[in-house]
PDB file of N, CA and C and ligand atoms in Angstrom:
ATOM      1  N   MET B   1       0.658  -1.351   0.076  1.00 92.00           N
ATOM      2  CA  MET B   1       0.002   0.246  -0.145  1.00 92.00           C
ATOM      3  C   MET B   1       0.740   1.165  -0.350  1.00 92.00           C
ATOM      4  N   ASP B   2       2.327   1.463   0.675  1.00 94.00           N
ATOM      5  CA  ASP B   2       3.126   2.314   0.836  1.00 94.00           C
ATOM      6  C   ASP B   2       3.416   2.903  -0.482  1.00 94.00           C
ATOM      7  N   GLU B   3       3.704   2.042  -1.400  1.00 96.00           N
ATOM      8  CA  GLU B   3       3.926   2.492  -2.664  1.00 96.00           C
ATOM      9  C   GLU B   3       3.143   2.689  -3.563  1.00 96.00           C
ATOM     10  N   CYS B   4       1.623   2.462  -3.718  1.00 97.00           N
ATOM     11  CA  CYS B   4       0.942   3.201  -4.093  1.00 97.00           C
ATOM     12  C   CYS B   4       0.431   4.614  -3.646  1.00 97.00           C
ATOM     13  N   LEU B   5       0.685   4.366  -2.158  1.00 98.00           N
ATOM     14  CA  LEU B   5       0.151   6.077  -1.716  1.00 98.00           C
ATOM     15  C   LEU B   5       1.049   6.895  -2.017  1.00 98.00           C
ATOM     16  N   ALA B   6       2.616   6.242  -2.232  1.00 98.00           N
ATOM     17  CA  ALA B   6       3.597   7.400  -2.792  1.00 98.00           C
ATOM     18  C   ALA B   6       3.369   7.363  -4.184  1.00 98.00           C
ATOM     19  N   TYR B   7       2.876   6.926  -4.933  1.00 98.00           N
ATOM     20  CA  TYR B   7       2.645   7.295  -6.392  1.00 98.00           C
ATOM     21  C   TYR B   7       1.761   8.039  -6.310  1.00 98.00           C
ATOM     22  N   PHE B   8       0.143   8.188  -5.834  1.00 97.00           N
ATOM     23  CA  PHE B   8      -0.592   9.016  -5.372  1.00 97.00           C
ATOM     24  C   PHE B   8      -0.097  10.444  -4.936  1.00 97.00           C
ATOM     25  N   ARG B   9       0.807  10.527  -3.987  1.00 97.00           N
ATOM     26  CA  ARG B   9       1.467  11.495  -3.615  1.00 97.00           C
ATOM     27  C   ARG B   9       2.128  12.940  -4.752  1.00 97.00           C
ATOM     28  N   GLN B  10       2.518  11.632  -5.462  1.00 96.00           N
ATOM     29  CA  GLN B  10       3.573  12.151  -6.378  1.00 96.00           C
ATOM     30  C   GLN B  10       2.576  12.976  -7.474  1.00 96.00           C
ATOM     31  N   ALA B  11       1.754  11.581  -8.314  1.00 96.00           N
ATOM     32  CA  ALA B  11       0.604  12.193  -9.246  1.00 96.00           C
ATOM     33  C   ALA B  11      -0.075  13.512  -8.797  1.00 96.00           C
ATOM     34  N   VAL B  12      -0.472  13.696  -7.367  1.00 96.00           N
ATOM     35  CA  VAL B  12      -1.384  14.615  -6.946  1.00 96.00           C
ATOM     36  C   VAL B  12      -0.410  15.890  -7.071  1.00 96.00           C
ATOM     37  N   THR B  13       0.766  15.749  -6.358  1.00 94.00           N
ATOM     38  CA  THR B  13       1.377  16.933  -6.350  1.00 94.00           C
ATOM     39  C   THR B  13       2.428  17.404  -7.547  1.00 94.00           C
ATOM     40  N   ASN B  14       2.819  16.594  -8.269  1.00 93.00           N
ATOM     41  CA  ASN B  14       3.375  16.932  -9.489  1.00 93.00           C
ATOM     42  C   ASN B  14       3.424  15.760 -10.319  1.00 93.00           C
ATOM     43  N   PRO B  15       2.144  15.959 -11.101  1.00 92.00           N
ATOM     44  CA  PRO B  15       1.855  14.607 -12.299  1.00 92.00           C
ATOM     45  C   PRO B  15       3.038  14.251 -13.186  1.00 92.00           C
ATOM     46  N   ALA B  16       3.517  15.232 -13.907  1.00 90.00           N
ATOM     47  CA  ALA B  16       4.835  15.453 -14.900  1.00 90.00           C
ATOM     48  C   ALA B  16       5.574  14.397 -14.476  1.00 90.00           C
ATOM     49  N   SER B  17       6.005  13.911 -13.010  1.00 94.00           N
ATOM     50  CA  SER B  17       7.247  13.106 -12.501  1.00 94.00           C
ATOM     51  C   SER B  17       7.012  11.497 -12.682  1.00 94.00           C
ATOM     52  N   VAL B  18       5.553  11.826 -12.826  1.00 95.00           N
ATOM     53  CA  VAL B  18       5.280   9.669 -12.488  1.00 95.00           C
ATOM     54  C   VAL B  18       4.459   9.535 -13.710  1.00 95.00           C
ATOM     55  N   PRO B  19       4.296   8.113 -14.418  1.00 95.00           N
ATOM     56  CA  PRO B  19       3.456   7.692 -15.499  1.00 95.00           C
ATOM     57  C   PRO B  19       2.267   8.134 -15.375  1.00 95.00           C
ATOM     58  N   PRO B  20       1.528   8.512 -16.434  1.00 95.00           N
ATOM     59  CA  PRO B  20       0.238   8.789 -16.388  1.00 95.00           C
ATOM     60  C   PRO B  20      -0.512   7.971 -15.475  1.00 95.00           C
ATOM     61  N   TRP B  21      -1.830   8.487 -15.190  1.00 96.00           N
ATOM     62  CA  TRP B  21      -2.571   7.534 -14.224  1.00 96.00           C
ATOM     63  C   TRP B  21      -2.821   6.078 -15.185  1.00 96.00           C
ATOM     64  N   SER B  22      -3.226   6.404 -16.117  1.00 95.00           N
ATOM     65  CA  SER B  22      -3.899   5.362 -17.065  1.00 95.00           C
ATOM     66  C   SER B  22      -2.785   4.170 -17.022  1.00 95.00           C
ATOM     67  N   GLU B  23      -2.154   4.233 -17.404  1.00 96.00           N
ATOM     68  CA  GLU B  23      -0.519   3.125 -17.392  1.00 96.00           C
ATOM     69  C   GLU B  23      -0.234   2.611 -15.882  1.00 96.00           C
ATOM     70  N   TRP B  24      -0.279   3.686 -14.760  1.00 97.00           N
ATOM     71  CA  TRP B  24       0.040   3.220 -13.383  1.00 97.00           C
ATOM     72  C   TRP B  24      -0.660   2.063 -13.440  1.00 97.00           C
ATOM     73  N   TRP B  25      -2.226   2.821 -13.462  1.00 97.00           N
ATOM     74  CA  TRP B  25      -3.557   2.009 -13.007  1.00 97.00           C
ATOM     75  C   TRP B  25      -3.255   0.485 -13.686  1.00 97.00           C
ATOM     76  N   ALA B  26      -3.109   0.252 -14.992  1.00 97.00           N
ATOM     77  CA  ALA B  26      -3.045  -0.675 -15.474  1.00 97.00           C
ATOM     78  C   ALA B  26      -2.429  -1.758 -15.182  1.00 97.00           C
ATOM     79  N   GLN B  27      -1.140  -1.564 -14.832  1.00 97.00           N
ATOM     80  CA  GLN B  27      -0.057  -2.311 -14.010  1.00 97.00           C
ATOM     81  C   GLN B  27      -0.696  -2.498 -12.213  1.00 97.00           C
ATOM     82  N   ASN B  28      -1.612  -1.705 -12.053  1.00 98.00           N
ATOM     83  CA  ASN B  28      -1.351  -1.834 -10.085  1.00 98.00           C
ATOM     84  C   ASN B  28      -2.711  -1.960  -9.663  1.00 98.00           C
ATOM     85  N   ALA B  29      -3.694  -1.900 -10.661  1.00 98.00           N
ATOM     86  CA  ALA B  29      -5.124  -2.059 -10.265  1.00 98.00           C
ATOM     87  C   ALA B  29      -5.268  -3.448  -9.367  1.00 98.00           C
ATOM     88  N   ALA B  30      -4.765  -4.626  -9.556  1.00 98.00           N
ATOM     89  CA  ALA B  30      -4.716  -5.622  -8.885  1.00 98.00           C
ATOM     90  C   ALA B  30      -4.672  -5.639  -7.583  1.00 98.00           C
ATOM     91  N   LEU B  31      -2.975  -4.772  -7.361  1.00 98.00           N
ATOM     92  CA  LEU B  31      -2.538  -4.512  -6.274  1.00 98.00           C
ATOM     93  C   LEU B  31      -3.358  -4.071  -5.123  1.00 98.00           C
ATOM     94  N   VAL B  32      -4.035  -2.747  -5.988  1.00 98.00           N
ATOM     95  CA  VAL B  32      -4.842  -1.986  -5.411  1.00 98.00           C
ATOM     96  C   VAL B  32      -6.360  -2.653  -4.862  1.00 98.00           C
ATOM     97  N   GLU B  33      -6.752  -3.109  -5.552  1.00 98.00           N
ATOM     98  CA  GLU B  33      -7.905  -4.467  -5.034  1.00 98.00           C
ATOM     99  C   GLU B  33      -7.378  -5.174  -3.707  1.00 98.00           C
ATOM    100  N   GLN B  34      -6.059  -5.772  -3.775  1.00 97.00           N
ATOM    101  CA  GLN B  34      -5.898  -6.295  -2.596  1.00 97.00           C
ATOM    102  C   GLN B  34      -5.541  -5.461  -1.295  1.00 97.00           C
ATOM    103  N   VAL B  35      -4.929  -4.544  -1.432  1.00 97.00           N
ATOM    104  CA  VAL B  35      -4.343  -3.652  -0.435  1.00 97.00           C
ATOM    105  C   VAL B  35      -5.056  -2.449   0.550  1.00 97.00           C
ATOM    106  N   PHE B  36      -5.901  -1.974  -0.638  1.00 97.00           N
ATOM    107  CA  PHE B  36      -7.242  -0.979  -0.079  1.00 97.00           C
ATOM    108  C   PHE B  36      -8.644  -1.775   0.211  1.00 97.00           C
ATOM    109  N   PRO B  37      -9.162  -0.886   0.943  1.00 97.00           N
ATOM    110  CA  PRO B  37     -10.747  -1.423   1.144  1.00 97.00           C
ATOM    111  C   PRO B  37     -11.283  -1.116   0.098  1.00 97.00           C
ATOM    112  N   LEU B  38     -12.382  -2.164  -0.094  1.00 98.00           N
ATOM    113  CA  LEU B  38     -12.989  -2.055  -1.408  1.00 98.00           C
ATOM    114  C   LEU B  38     -13.498  -0.721  -1.685  1.00 98.00           C
ATOM    115  N   ILE B  39     -14.073  -0.213  -1.113  1.00 97.00           N
ATOM    116  CA  ILE B  39     -14.706   1.391  -0.964  1.00 97.00           C
ATOM    117  C   ILE B  39     -13.756   2.025  -1.661  1.00 97.00           C
ATOM    118  N   ASP B  40     -12.368   2.443  -1.148  1.00 97.00           N
ATOM    119  CA  ASP B  40     -11.226   3.104  -1.930  1.00 97.00           C
ATOM    120  C   ASP B  40     -10.986   2.599  -3.415  1.00 97.00           C
ATOM    121  N   TYR B  41     -10.964   1.050  -3.302  1.00 98.00           N
ATOM    122  CA  TYR B  41     -10.742   0.331  -4.680  1.00 98.00           C
ATOM    123  C   TYR B  41     -11.429   1.061  -5.882  1.00 98.00           C
ATOM    124  N   VAL B  42     -12.782   0.767  -5.225  1.00 98.00           N
ATOM    125  CA  VAL B  42     -13.989   1.575  -6.549  1.00 98.00           C
ATOM    126  C   VAL B  42     -13.560   2.760  -6.566  1.00 98.00           C
ATOM    127  N   ARG B  43     -13.559   3.994  -5.651  1.00 97.00           N
ATOM    128  CA  ARG B  43     -13.276   5.216  -5.777  1.00 97.00           C
ATOM    129  C   ARG B  43     -11.916   5.471  -6.387  1.00 97.00           C
ATOM    130  N   LEU B  44     -11.085   4.700  -6.883  1.00 97.00           N
ATOM    131  CA  LEU B  44      -9.848   4.680  -7.400  1.00 97.00           C
ATOM    132  C   LEU B  44     -10.313   4.477  -8.809  1.00 97.00           C
ATOM    133  N   LYS B  45     -10.659   3.246  -8.768  1.00 97.00           N
ATOM    134  CA  LYS B  45     -11.339   2.822 -10.277  1.00 97.00           C
ATOM    135  C   LYS B  45     -11.623   3.904 -11.229  1.00 97.00           C
ATOM    136  N   HIS B  46     -12.813   4.568 -10.354  1.00 96.00           N
ATOM    137  CA  HIS B  46     -13.700   5.642 -10.858  1.00 96.00           C
ATOM    138  C   HIS B  46     -13.390   6.676 -11.132  1.00 96.00           C
ATOM    139  N   ARG B  47     -12.903   7.268 -10.219  1.00 95.00           N
ATOM    140  CA  ARG B  47     -12.560   8.952 -10.126  1.00 95.00           C
ATOM    141  C   ARG B  47     -11.072   8.499 -10.183  1.00 95.00           C
ATOM    142  N   ARG B  48     -10.368   7.855 -10.571  1.00 96.00           N
ATOM    143  CA  ARG B  48      -9.009   8.155 -10.829  1.00 96.00           C
ATOM    144  C   ARG B  48      -8.951   9.088  -9.622  1.00 96.00           C
ATOM    145  N   LEU B  49      -7.836   9.734 -10.468  1.00 96.00           N
ATOM    146  CA  LEU B  49      -6.812  10.789  -9.847  1.00 96.00           C
ATOM    147  C   LEU B  49      -7.523  11.345  -8.688  1.00 96.00           C
ATOM    148  N   LEU B  50      -8.689  12.202  -8.854  1.00 95.00           N
ATOM    149  CA  LEU B  50      -9.704  12.759  -8.103  1.00 95.00           C
ATOM    150  C   LEU B  50      -9.797  11.683  -6.747  1.00 95.00           C
ATOM    151  N   GLY B  51      -9.742  10.077  -6.785  1.00 96.00           N
ATOM    152  CA  GLY B  51     -10.210   9.644  -5.745  1.00 96.00           C
ATOM    153  C   GLY B  51      -8.734   9.159  -4.982  1.00 96.00           C
ATOM    154  N   ALA B  52      -7.436   9.465  -5.511  1.00 97.00           N
ATOM    155  CA  ALA B  52      -6.634   9.206  -5.136  1.00 97.00           C
ATOM    156  C   ALA B  52      -6.317  10.827  -4.172  1.00 97.00           C
ATOM    157  N   ARG B  53      -6.799  12.127  -4.440  1.00 96.00           N
ATOM    158  CA  ARG B  53      -6.479  12.993  -3.985  1.00 96.00           C
ATOM    159  C   ARG B  53      -7.687  12.835  -2.657  1.00 96.00           C
ATOM    160  N   GLN B  54      -8.852  12.417  -2.584  1.00 96.00           N
ATOM    161  CA  GLN B  54      -9.560  12.298  -1.690  1.00 96.00           C
ATOM    162  C   GLN B  54      -8.876  11.160  -0.614  1.00 96.00           C
ATOM    163  N   ILE B  55      -8.411  10.016  -1.075  1.00 97.00           N
ATOM    164  CA  ILE B  55      -8.037   9.365  -0.328  1.00 97.00           C
ATOM    165  C   ILE B  55      -6.880   9.926   0.533  1.00 97.00           C
ATOM    166  N   LEU B  56      -6.199  10.488   0.122  1.00 97.00           N
ATOM    167  CA  LEU B  56      -4.923  11.254   0.888  1.00 97.00           C
ATOM    168  C   LEU B  56      -5.392  12.628   1.420  1.00 97.00           C
ATOM    169  N   ARG B  57      -6.870  12.974   1.344  1.00 96.00           N
ATOM    170  CA  ARG B  57      -7.251  14.236   2.064  1.00 96.00           C
ATOM    171  C   ARG B  57      -7.731  13.446   3.153  1.00 96.00           C
ATOM    172  N   ASN B  58      -8.227  12.191   3.160  1.00 95.00           N
ATOM    173  CA  ASN B  58      -8.815  11.374   4.543  1.00 95.00           C
ATOM    174  C   ASN B  58      -7.857  10.933   5.260  1.00 95.00           C
ATOM    175  N   ARG B  59      -6.396  10.758   4.736  1.00 96.00           N
ATOM    176  CA  ARG B  59      -5.628  10.435   6.077  1.00 96.00           C
ATOM    177  C   ARG B  59      -4.910  11.448   6.214  1.00 96.00           C
ATOM    178  N   GLY B  60      -5.513  12.775   5.925  1.00 96.00           N
ATOM    179  CA  GLY B  60      -4.780  13.952   6.482  1.00 96.00           C
ATOM    180  C   GLY B  60      -3.624  14.342   5.884  1.00 96.00           C
ATOM    181  N   GLU B  61      -3.338  14.131   4.900  1.00 97.00           N
ATOM    182  CA  GLU B  61      -2.071  14.087   3.847  1.00 97.00           C
ATOM    183  C   GLU B  61      -2.089  15.767   3.228  1.00 97.00           C
ATOM    184  N   LEU B  62      -3.268  16.089   2.780  1.00 95.00           N
ATOM    185  CA  LEU B  62      -3.721  16.940   1.912  1.00 95.00           C
ATOM    186  C   LEU B  62      -4.410  18.130   2.706  1.00 95.00           C
ATOM    187  N   PRO B  63      -4.313  19.185   2.818  1.00 93.00           N
ATOM    188  CA  PRO B  63      -5.183  20.534   3.057  1.00 93.00           C
ATOM    189  C   PRO B  63      -6.662  20.184   2.694  1.00 93.00           C
ATOM    190  N   ASP B  64      -7.673  20.782   3.116  1.00 88.00           N
ATOM    191  CA  ASP B  64      -8.879  20.470   2.743  1.00 88.00           C
ATOM    192  C   ASP B  64      -8.987  21.577   1.339  1.00 88.00           C
ATOM    193  N   ASP B  65      -8.459  22.429   1.354  1.00 92.00           N
ATOM    194  CA  ASP B  65      -8.517  23.406   0.259  1.00 92.00           C
ATOM    195  C   ASP B  65      -7.444  23.168  -0.803  1.00 92.00           C
ATOM    196  N   PHE B  66      -6.701  22.031  -0.400  1.00 93.00           N
ATOM    197  CA  PHE B  66      -5.881  21.731  -1.476  1.00 93.00           C
ATOM    198  C   PHE B  66      -6.267  21.719  -3.314  1.00 93.00           C
ATOM    199  N   GLU B  67      -5.406  22.227  -3.919  1.00 91.00           N
ATOM    200  CA  GLU B  67      -5.691  22.804  -5.383  1.00 91.00           C
ATOM    201  C   GLU B  67      -4.622  22.212  -6.088  1.00 91.00           C
ATOM    202  N   PRO B  68      -4.943  21.099  -6.999  1.00 91.00           N
ATOM    203  CA  PRO B  68      -4.136  20.641  -7.873  1.00 91.00           C
ATOM    204  C   PRO B  68      -3.401  21.624  -8.466  1.00 91.00           C
ATOM    205  N   PRO B  69      -2.096  21.131  -9.067  1.00 92.00           N
ATOM    206  CA  PRO B  69      -1.426  21.869 -10.352  1.00 92.00           C
ATOM    207  C   PRO B  69      -2.360  22.129 -11.736  1.00 92.00           C
ATOM    208  N   SER B  70      -2.133  23.176 -12.248  1.00 90.00           N
ATOM    209  CA  SER B  70      -2.937  23.295 -13.523  1.00 90.00           C
ATOM    210  C   SER B  70      -2.106  22.454 -14.658  1.00 90.00           C
ATOM    211  N   GLY B  71      -3.005  22.141 -14.949  1.00 90.00           N
ATOM    212  CA  GLY B  71      -2.833  21.250 -16.732  1.00 90.00           C
ATOM    213  C   GLY B  71      -2.017  22.039 -17.306  1.00 90.00           C
ATOM    214  N   ARG B  72      -2.289  23.082 -17.488  1.00 86.00           N
ATOM    215  CA  ARG B  72      -1.285  24.000 -18.334  1.00 86.00           C
ATOM    216  C   ARG B  72       0.289  23.941 -18.088  1.00 86.00           C
ATOM    217  N   VAL B  73       0.553  23.734 -16.667  1.00 88.00           N
ATOM    218  CA  VAL B  73       1.974  23.756 -15.899  1.00 88.00           C
ATOM    219  C   VAL B  73       2.377  22.135 -15.856  1.00 88.00           C
ATOM    220  N   THR B  74       1.422  21.123 -15.587  1.00 92.00           N
ATOM    221  CA  THR B  74       2.237  20.164 -15.343  1.00 92.00           C
ATOM    222  C   THR B  74       1.932  19.201 -16.638  1.00 92.00           C
ATOM    223  N   GLY B  75       1.244  19.459 -17.762  1.00 92.00           N
ATOM    224  CA  GLY B  75       0.798  18.705 -18.956  1.00 92.00           C
ATOM    225  C   GLY B  75      -0.109  17.596 -18.628  1.00 92.00           C
ATOM    226  N   SER B  76      -0.722  17.611 -17.125  1.00 94.00           N
ATOM    227  CA  SER B  76      -1.204  16.205 -16.541  1.00 94.00           C
ATOM    228  C   SER B  76      -2.768  16.831 -16.453  1.00 94.00           C
ATOM    229  N   CYS B  77      -3.791  15.834 -16.502  1.00 94.00           N
ATOM    230  CA  CYS B  77      -5.350  16.389 -16.147  1.00 94.00           C
ATOM    231  C   CYS B  77      -5.018  16.199 -14.626  1.00 94.00           C
ATOM    232  N   PRO B  78      -5.970  16.853 -13.938  1.00 92.00           N
ATOM    233  CA  PRO B  78      -5.674  17.279 -12.353  1.00 92.00           C
ATOM    234  C   PRO B  78      -6.829  16.266 -12.160  1.00 92.00           C
ATOM    235  N   ASN B  79      -7.629  15.653 -12.759  1.00 92.00           N
ATOM    236  CA  ASN B  79      -8.829  15.151 -12.276  1.00 92.00           C
ATOM    237  C   ASN B  79      -8.539  13.612 -12.538  1.00 92.00           C
ATOM    238  N   CYS B  80      -8.094  13.059 -13.730  1.00 94.00           N
ATOM    239  CA  CYS B  80      -7.832  11.701 -14.237  1.00 94.00           C
ATOM    240  C   CYS B  80      -6.339  11.477 -14.097  1.00 94.00           C
ATOM    241  N   GLY B  81      -5.140  12.386 -14.375  1.00 94.00           N
ATOM    242  CA  GLY B  81      -4.294  11.870 -14.139  1.00 94.00           C
ATOM    243  C   GLY B  81      -3.496  11.924 -15.514  1.00 94.00           C
ATOM    244  N   ASP B  82      -4.344  11.833 -16.550  1.00 94.00           N
ATOM    245  CA  ASP B  82      -3.643  11.559 -18.117  1.00 94.00           C
ATOM    246  C   ASP B  82      -3.374  12.679 -18.429  1.00 94.00           C
ATOM    247  N   ARG B  83      -2.274  12.550 -19.533  1.00 94.00           N
ATOM    248  CA  ARG B  83      -1.811  13.496 -20.008  1.00 94.00           C
ATOM    249  C   ARG B  83      -2.494  14.650 -21.149  1.00 94.00           C
ATOM    250  N   VAL B  84      -2.556  15.819 -20.992  1.00 94.00           N
ATOM    251  CA  VAL B  84      -3.724  16.316 -21.744  1.00 94.00           C
ATOM    252  C   VAL B  84      -2.677  17.178 -22.983  1.00 94.00           C
ATOM    253  N   SER B  85      -3.592  17.864 -23.809  1.00 91.00           N
ATOM    254  CA  SER B  85      -3.110  18.093 -25.156  1.00 91.00           C
ATOM    255  C   SER B  85      -3.709  19.757 -25.105  1.00 91.00           C
ATOM    256  N   SER B  86      -3.226  20.386 -25.730  1.00 85.00           N
ATOM    257  CA  SER B  86      -3.229  22.044 -25.589  1.00 85.00           C
ATOM    258  C   SER B  86      -3.220  22.447 -27.194  1.00 85.00           C
ATOM    259  N   PRO B  87      -4.411  21.838 -28.165  1.00 74.00           N
ATOM    260  CA  PRO B  87      -4.321  21.884 -29.525  1.00 74.00           C
ATOM    261  C   PRO B  87      -4.094  23.402 -30.008  1.00 74.00           C
ATOM    262  N   ASN B  88      -4.710  24.241 -29.827  1.00 72.00           N
ATOM    263  CA  ASN B  88      -4.718  25.914 -30.037  1.00 72.00           C
ATOM    264  C   ASN B  88      -4.116  26.471 -28.771  1.00 72.00           C
ATOM    265  N   GLY B  89      -3.541  25.975 -28.028  1.00 76.00           N
ATOM    266  CA  GLY B  89      -3.098  27.189 -27.192  1.00 76.00           C
ATOM    267  C   GLY B  89      -3.663  27.878 -26.001  1.00 76.00           C
ATOM    268  N   THR B  90      -5.256  27.633 -26.346  1.00 84.00           N
ATOM    269  CA  THR B  90      -5.972  28.353 -24.935  1.00 84.00           C
ATOM    270  C   THR B  90      -6.966  27.525 -24.466  1.00 84.00           C
ATOM    271  N   HIS B  91      -6.780  26.178 -24.774  1.00 88.00           N
ATOM    272  CA  HIS B  91      -7.510  25.161 -23.835  1.00 88.00           C
ATOM    273  C   HIS B  91      -6.771  24.339 -23.399  1.00 88.00           C
ATOM    274  N   ILE B  92      -7.293  23.365 -22.894  1.00 91.00           N
ATOM    275  CA  ILE B  92      -6.588  22.337 -22.397  1.00 91.00           C
ATOM    276  C   ILE B  92      -7.296  21.059 -22.581  1.00 91.00           C
ATOM    277  N   PHE B  93      -7.533  19.969 -23.258  1.00 92.00           N
ATOM    278  CA  PHE B  93      -7.751  18.766 -23.307  1.00 92.00           C
ATOM    279  C   PHE B  93      -7.486  17.623 -22.626  1.00 92.00           C
ATOM    280  N   CYS B  94      -8.332  16.804 -22.015  1.00 93.00           N
ATOM    281  CA  CYS B  94      -7.852  15.677 -21.643  1.00 93.00           C
ATOM    282  C   CYS B  94      -8.875  14.466 -22.589  1.00 93.00           C
ATOM    283  N   PRO B  95      -8.209  13.372 -22.764  1.00 91.00           N
ATOM    284  CA  PRO B  95      -8.639  12.343 -23.420  1.00 91.00           C
ATOM    285  C   PRO B  95      -9.937  11.659 -22.945  1.00 91.00           C
ATOM    286  N   ASN B  96      -9.906  11.689 -21.504  1.00 91.00           N
ATOM    287  CA  ASN B  96     -11.132  11.222 -20.680  1.00 91.00           C
ATOM    288  C   ASN B  96     -12.108  12.355 -20.204  1.00 91.00           C
ATOM    289  N   CYS B  97     -11.433  13.359 -20.034  1.00 92.00           N
ATOM    290  CA  CYS B  97     -12.502  14.270 -19.116  1.00 92.00           C
ATOM    291  C   CYS B  97     -12.865  15.655 -20.471  1.00 92.00           C
ATOM    292  N   GLY B  98     -12.366  15.617 -21.468  1.00 92.00           N
ATOM    293  CA  GLY B  98     -12.700  16.759 -22.127  1.00 92.00           C
ATOM    294  C   GLY B  98     -11.956  18.133 -22.046  1.00 92.00           C
ATOM    295  N   LEU B  99     -12.351  18.988 -22.153  1.00 88.00           N
ATOM    296  CA  LEU B  99     -12.232  20.165 -21.840  1.00 88.00           C
ATOM    297  C   LEU B  99     -12.016  20.617 -20.456  1.00 88.00           C
ATOM    298  N   ILE B 100     -11.240  20.503 -19.901  1.00 83.00           N
ATOM    299  CA  ILE B 100     -10.565  20.517 -18.655  1.00 83.00           C
ATOM    300  C   ILE B 100     -10.037  22.099 -18.191  1.00 83.00           C
ATOM    301  N   GLU B 101      -9.856  23.046 -18.711  1.00 82.00           N
ATOM    302  CA  GLU B 101      -9.287  24.339 -18.335  1.00 82.00           C
ATOM    303  C   GLU B 101      -9.613  25.285 -20.024  1.00 82.00           C
ATOM    304  N   GLU B 102      -9.588  26.463 -20.075  1.00 82.00           N
ATOM    305  CA  GLU B 102      -9.422  27.334 -21.054  1.00 82.00           C
ATOM    306  C   GLU B 102      -8.868  28.705 -20.473  1.00 82.00           C
ATOM    307  N   TYR B 103      -7.888  29.119 -20.981  1.00 74.00           N
ATOM    308  CA  TYR B 103      -7.615  30.301 -20.694  1.00 74.00           C
ATOM    309  C   TYR B 103      -7.598  31.533 -21.706  1.00 74.00           C
ATOM    310  N   HIS B 104      -7.237  32.642 -21.347  1.00 67.00           N
ATOM    311  CA  HIS B 104      -6.336  33.176 -22.760  1.00 67.00           C
ATOM    312  C   HIS B 104      -5.146  33.764 -22.364  1.00 67.00           C
ATOM    313  N   THR B 105      -4.381  33.635 -23.355  1.00 56.00           N
ATOM    314  CA  THR B 105      -2.887  34.337 -23.252  1.00 56.00           C
ATOM    315  C   THR B 105      -2.919  36.114 -23.162  1.00 56.00           C
ATOM    316  N   VAL B 106      -2.657  36.640 -22.188  1.00 54.00           N
ATOM    317  CA  VAL B 106      -2.083  38.184 -22.638  1.00 54.00           C
ATOM    318  C   VAL B 106      -0.682  38.201 -22.860  1.00 54.00           C
ATOM    319  N   SER B 107      -0.111  37.359 -22.992  1.00 48.00           N
ATOM    320  CA  SER B 107       1.423  37.776 -23.104  1.00 48.00           C
ATOM    321  C   SER B 107       1.755  36.860 -23.954  1.00 48.00           C
ATOM    322  N   ASN B 108       3.325  37.189 -24.400  1.00 45.00           N
ATOM    323  CA  ASN B 108       4.021  36.359 -25.421  1.00 45.00           C
ATOM    324  C   ASN B 108       3.577  36.381 -26.710  1.00 45.00           C
ATOM    325  N   ARG B 109       2.516  37.381 -27.221  1.00 44.00           N
ATOM    326  CA  ARG B 109       2.438  37.510 -28.237  1.00 44.00           C
ATOM    327  C   ARG B 109       3.731  38.090 -29.390  1.00 44.00           C
TER     328      ARG B 109
HETATM  329 ZN1   ZN W   1      -8.785  14.146 -17.068  1.00 77.41          ZN
END
């Protein structure tokens, strides 16, 4: 369980430093099912990184008002942990969640 939690911590606070959630999950789903309570397994399965965030919060490892780093900065979706793309530079798209962020560049023109 510790290595799962270590991954969650990394994925939640610095997602670019670890493999995307979908890859990690594909390799570790069976392990998670063994070591976590069923409710947490289901939470992780369906809510992915968001579920991991809730688990860390429940353990008192994250403040209640924790804000995940922006997908624009990390290149990863803060909700599901997969890599995002930014096709036109003003929107961030996640392959799972769709449009997750919209922003307008005011500089660098
Ligand atoms: Zn996503």
